[in-house]
Coordinates of C-alpha atoms in Angstrom, one line a residue:
M1 CA -27.3 6.7 6.9
I2 CA -25.8 5.9 3.3
P3 CA -21.7 4.8 3.7
T4 CA -19.0 7.0 2.3
L5 CA -15.8 5.5 0.4
S6 CA -12.7 7.1 2.3
V7 CA -9.3 6.7 1.0
R8 CA -6.0 7.4 2.3
R9 CA -2.4 7.1 0.8
L10 CA -0.2 5.1 3.2
A11 CA 3.8 4.4 2.6
W12 CA 5.5 4.1 -0.5
A13 CA 2.6 2.6 -3.1
G14 CA 0.2 1.5 0.0
V15 CA -3.4 2.9 -0.3
E16 CA -6.4 2.2 2.3
I17 CA -9.8 2.1 1.2
R18 CA -12.6 2.0 3.8
L19 CA -16.2 1.6 3.2
G20 CA -18.8 1.0 6.1
D21 CA -16.9 -1.9 8.4
T22 CA -14.9 -2.7 5.0
R23 CA -11.2 -1.9 5.4
L24 CA -9.0 -3.1 2.0
L25 CA -5.2 -2.3 1.8
I26 CA -3.5 -2.4 -1.8
D27 CA 0.2 -3.1 -1.6
P28 CA 0.9 -2.2 2.3
L29 CA 4.6 -2.1 3.2
E30 CA 5.8 -2.0 6.5
N31 CA 8.9 -4.5 6.7
V32 CA 11.4 -2.8 4.5
A33 CA 14.7 -4.5 5.7
P34 CA 14.3 -6.9 2.7
L35 CA 14.7 -4.0 0.7
A36 CA 17.9 -2.6 1.9
P37 CA 20.6 -4.6 -0.1
V38 CA 19.4 -3.0 -3.7
M39 CA 17.0 -0.1 -2.6
G40 CA 18.5 1.0 0.4
P41 CA 17.4 2.3 3.6
P42 CA 14.1 4.3 3.5
H43 CA 14.8 8.0 3.8
R44 CA 12.0 8.4 6.8
P45 CA 10.2 5.7 9.1
V46 CA 8.0 4.0 7.5
D47 CA 4.9 3.7 10.3
P48 CA 3.3 -0.1 11.1
V49 CA 0.2 -0.4 9.2
D50 CA -3.2 -0.4 10.6
A51 CA -4.8 -3.9 10.0
P52 CA -7.0 -5.3 12.3
P53 CA -8.9 -8.5 12.3
G54 CA -11.0 -8.7 9.1
T55 CA -9.2 -6.4 7.1
H56 CA -8.3 -7.5 3.2
A57 CA -5.8 -6.8 1.1
L58 CA -4.8 -6.8 -2.5
I59 CA -1.3 -7.8 -4.2
T60 CA -0.7 -6.0 -7.5
H61 CA 2.5 -7.7 -7.9
L62 CA 5.2 -10.1 -5.8
H63 CA 8.1 -7.6 -5.5
P64 CA 9.2 -7.0 -1.8
D65 CA 8.4 -3.3 -1.9
H66 CA 4.8 -4.3 -3.0
Y67 CA 4.2 -7.5 -1.3
D68 CA 5.4 -7.6 2.2
H69 CA 5.3 -11.3 3.4
D70 CA 4.9 -10.9 7.0
L71 CA 2.1 -8.4 6.6
M72 CA 0.4 -10.2 4.2
A73 CA 0.4 -13.2 6.6
R74 CA -0.8 -11.6 9.2
I75 CA -3.9 -10.0 7.2
A76 CA -4.7 -13.3 5.8
A77 CA -5.1 -15.2 9.1
T78 CA -8.5 -13.3 9.4
G79 CA -9.2 -11.7 5.8
T80 CA -8.6 -12.2 2.1
I81 CA -5.4 -12.0 0.3
G82 CA -6.3 -10.8 -3.5
C83 CA -4.2 -11.4 -6.7
H84 CA -3.6 -12.1 -10.0
T85 CA -4.3 -15.7 -10.8
P86 CA -0.6 -16.4 -12.3
S87 CA 0.4 -15.3 -8.4
A88 CA -1.4 -17.6 -6.5
A89 CA 0.8 -20.8 -6.5
A90 CA 3.5 -18.7 -5.3
L91 CA 1.8 -17.4 -2.4
R92 CA 0.8 -20.7 -1.6
E93 CA 4.0 -21.8 -1.4
V94 CA 5.1 -19.8 1.2
G95 CA 1.8 -20.4 3.1
I96 CA -0.5 -17.6 2.2
T97 CA -4.0 -19.0 0.5
P98 CA -5.0 -16.2 -2.1
V99 CA -8.0 -15.5 -3.6
A100 CA -7.0 -15.5 -7.2
Q101 CA -8.9 -13.4 -9.8
D102 CA -8.3 -13.8 -13.9
L103 CA -7.8 -10.4 -15.4
G104 CA -10.9 -8.5 -15.9
R105 CA -13.1 -10.7 -13.5
S106 CA -14.5 -8.7 -10.7
R107 CA -15.6 -10.2 -7.3
R108 CA -17.3 -8.4 -3.8
I109 CA -15.2 -7.7 -0.4
G110 CA -18.0 -6.4 1.3
G111 CA -19.3 -3.1 -0.2
L112 CA -16.4 -2.8 -2.8
T113 CA -15.9 -4.5 -6.1
V114 CA -12.2 -5.5 -7.0
T115 CA -11.3 -6.1 -10.5
P116 CA -7.3 -6.7 -11.6
V117 CA -6.4 -5.0 -14.9
T118 CA -3.6 -4.8 -17.5
S119 CA -0.5 -3.3 -16.0
L120 CA 3.3 -3.7 -17.5
D121 CA 6.4 -4.7 -15.2
W122 CA 10.0 -3.6 -16.5
R123 CA 11.2 -7.5 -15.6
G124 CA 8.7 -8.9 -18.0
N125 CA 6.0 -11.4 -16.9
D126 CA 8.2 -12.7 -13.9
C127 CA 5.9 -11.1 -11.6
D128 CA 2.5 -10.6 -13.6
Q129 CA 1.8 -7.6 -12.2
V130 CA -1.8 -6.0 -12.6
A131 CA -3.3 -2.7 -11.6
W132 CA -6.4 -2.8 -9.2
V133 CA -10.2 -1.3 -10.0
V134 CA -11.8 -0.9 -6.7
E135 CA -15.4 0.6 -6.8
G136 CA -18.0 1.3 -3.8
A137 CA -20.7 4.1 -2.8
G138 CA -20.6 5.4 -6.5
R139 CA -16.7 6.2 -6.5
R140 CA -14.3 4.6 -8.4
I141 CA -10.3 4.4 -7.9
I142 CA -7.3 2.6 -9.7
H143 CA -4.0 1.5 -8.3
C144 CA -1.5 1.3 -10.6
G145 CA 1.2 -0.5 -8.5
D146 CA 4.8 0.2 -10.0
T147 CA 3.6 0.2 -13.8
Q148 CA 5.7 1.5 -16.6
W149 CA 3.8 3.4 -19.3
H150 CA 1.6 1.2 -22.1
G151 CA -1.2 1.3 -24.6
S152 CA -3.8 -0.4 -22.2
W153 CA -4.9 3.1 -20.4
W154 CA -7.7 4.0 -23.0
Q155 CA -9.3 0.2 -23.0
I156 CA -9.1 0.1 -19.4
A157 CA -11.1 4.1 -19.4
R158 CA -13.8 2.3 -21.8
D159 CA -14.3 -1.2 -19.8
H160 CA -13.9 0.8 -16.0
G161 CA -13.6 4.4 -16.2
P162 CA -14.4 7.0 -15.7
F163 CA -12.2 7.3 -12.1
D164 CA -12.3 9.5 -8.9
V165 CA -8.8 9.0 -8.7
A166 CA -5.9 7.6 -10.1
F167 CA -2.9 6.3 -7.9
V168 CA 0.3 6.7 -10.4
P169 CA 4.2 5.6 -9.6
V170 CA 6.0 8.5 -10.4
N171 CA 9.9 7.8 -9.4
G172 CA 10.9 6.8 -12.8
V173 CA 13.5 4.9 -11.6
I174 CA 16.6 3.9 -13.0
A175 CA 17.5 0.5 -11.7
H176 CA 20.8 -1.7 -11.9
F177 CA 19.9 -4.8 -10.7
E178 CA 21.7 -7.9 -11.2
G179 CA 20.4 -9.2 -14.6
Y180 CA 17.9 -6.0 -15.3
A181 CA 19.9 -2.9 -15.8
A182 CA 19.3 -0.3 -18.4
N183 CA 19.5 3.6 -18.5
V184 CA 15.7 4.2 -19.0
P185 CA 12.8 4.3 -16.5
A186 CA 11.7 1.5 -14.9
T187 CA 8.7 3.0 -13.8
M188 CA 6.4 6.1 -14.9
T189 CA 8.4 9.4 -14.6
P190 CA 5.9 12.2 -13.2
E191 CA 4.8 13.4 -16.9
Q192 CA 3.9 9.9 -17.5
G193 CA 1.8 9.3 -14.7
V194 CA -0.1 12.4 -15.5
E195 CA -0.7 11.3 -19.0
A196 CA -1.7 8.2 -18.0
A197 CA -4.6 9.3 -15.5
V198 CA -5.7 11.9 -18.2
A199 CA -6.3 9.1 -20.9
L200 CA -7.6 6.8 -17.8
G201 CA -10.4 9.8 -17.4
A202 CA -9.4 10.3 -13.6
G203 CA -10.6 13.5 -11.9
T204 CA -7.6 13.6 -9.8
V205 CA -4.0 11.8 -10.1
C206 CA -2.3 10.8 -6.7
A207 CA 1.3 10.5 -6.7
M208 CA 2.8 7.3 -5.2
H209 CA 6.0 4.9 -5.3
Y210 CA 8.2 8.1 -4.6
G211 CA 10.1 10.1 -2.1
L212 CA 11.2 6.6 0.1
F213 CA 14.1 5.0 -1.6
H214 CA 17.0 6.4 -3.5
N215 CA 20.2 4.4 -3.8
P216 CA 22.1 5.1 -6.4
P217 CA 23.8 3.5 -8.9
F218 CA 21.3 0.4 -7.8
Y219 CA 18.1 2.5 -7.5
T220 CA 17.7 6.2 -8.7
E221 CA 14.8 8.1 -8.9
Q222 CA 14.1 11.4 -10.8
P223 CA 14.6 14.4 -9.5
D224 CA 12.4 17.2 -8.9
I225 CA 9.4 14.6 -9.2
E226 CA 6.7 16.8 -7.3
Q227 CA 7.5 19.8 -8.9
R228 CA 7.2 18.2 -12.2
F229 CA 4.0 15.8 -11.2
Q230 CA 2.4 19.6 -10.4
H231 CA 3.4 20.9 -13.4
A232 CA 2.3 18.8 -15.5
A233 CA -0.8 18.0 -14.3
D234 CA -1.5 21.8 -14.1
E235 CA -0.7 21.9 -18.0
R236 CA -3.2 19.0 -18.4
G237 CA -6.1 20.4 -16.3
I238 CA -6.0 17.6 -14.0
T239 CA -6.1 18.0 -10.1
A240 CA -2.8 17.2 -8.8
A241 CA -2.8 15.0 -5.3
L242 CA 0.6 15.2 -3.4
V243 CA -0.5 13.4 -0.4
A244 CA 1.9 12.6 3.0
D245 CA 1.7 9.1 4.2
G246 CA -1.5 8.4 6.0
Q247 CA -3.3 11.3 4.9
P248 CA -6.8 11.2 3.3
V249 CA -7.1 11.7 -0.6
L250 CA -10.8 10.8 -0.6

């Protein structure tokens, strides 16, 4: 029997991909206490992440809502932790030995191929953010971290597309962090997320990175996210996936 690729959306920006005996997590989040000073408490409970021995993980960047250190340390005991090469030293300093990859360089994890591609963080290069392309069993997804809108979508599509599913951040957060404050979105809005998926040649766009944290005036997400996301997708003729935590996307 030929294995099929299954994909679930987890809390916040987390995604689980399974192919046969291979389980891969991208940006899984379990420990939210470090986020409270700025992002506030989560608006609903965050379930524990199912990461049995042999689970692998990828990190888009080292901000604590995408890089859960305690969870990554647990996974690293029996699996691999993949990161963008410039992030590797910081992980080693805290006891995690990562598998580092340069932009565009692929590696195999079981039957999956994983490749880091361009992403753009609102704080510049302090976290060396990437998006991850994951392929297996004839399916292809992209996980876009918490990127801003950028000009590399079309090149990513030419090099790696088309995609069955694009996971895009949609909370368009207005962030007032110490040393980093602006009254414009620090991540993509619902409309920008849809446009990114269209440029990527995705058949389905799945909203993530919204609905869990809203802590004005420090961390303020957009209003009416799901309605705006669905409307934008309908206008562009792309399938919108508004999926609850833990539920399947593929």
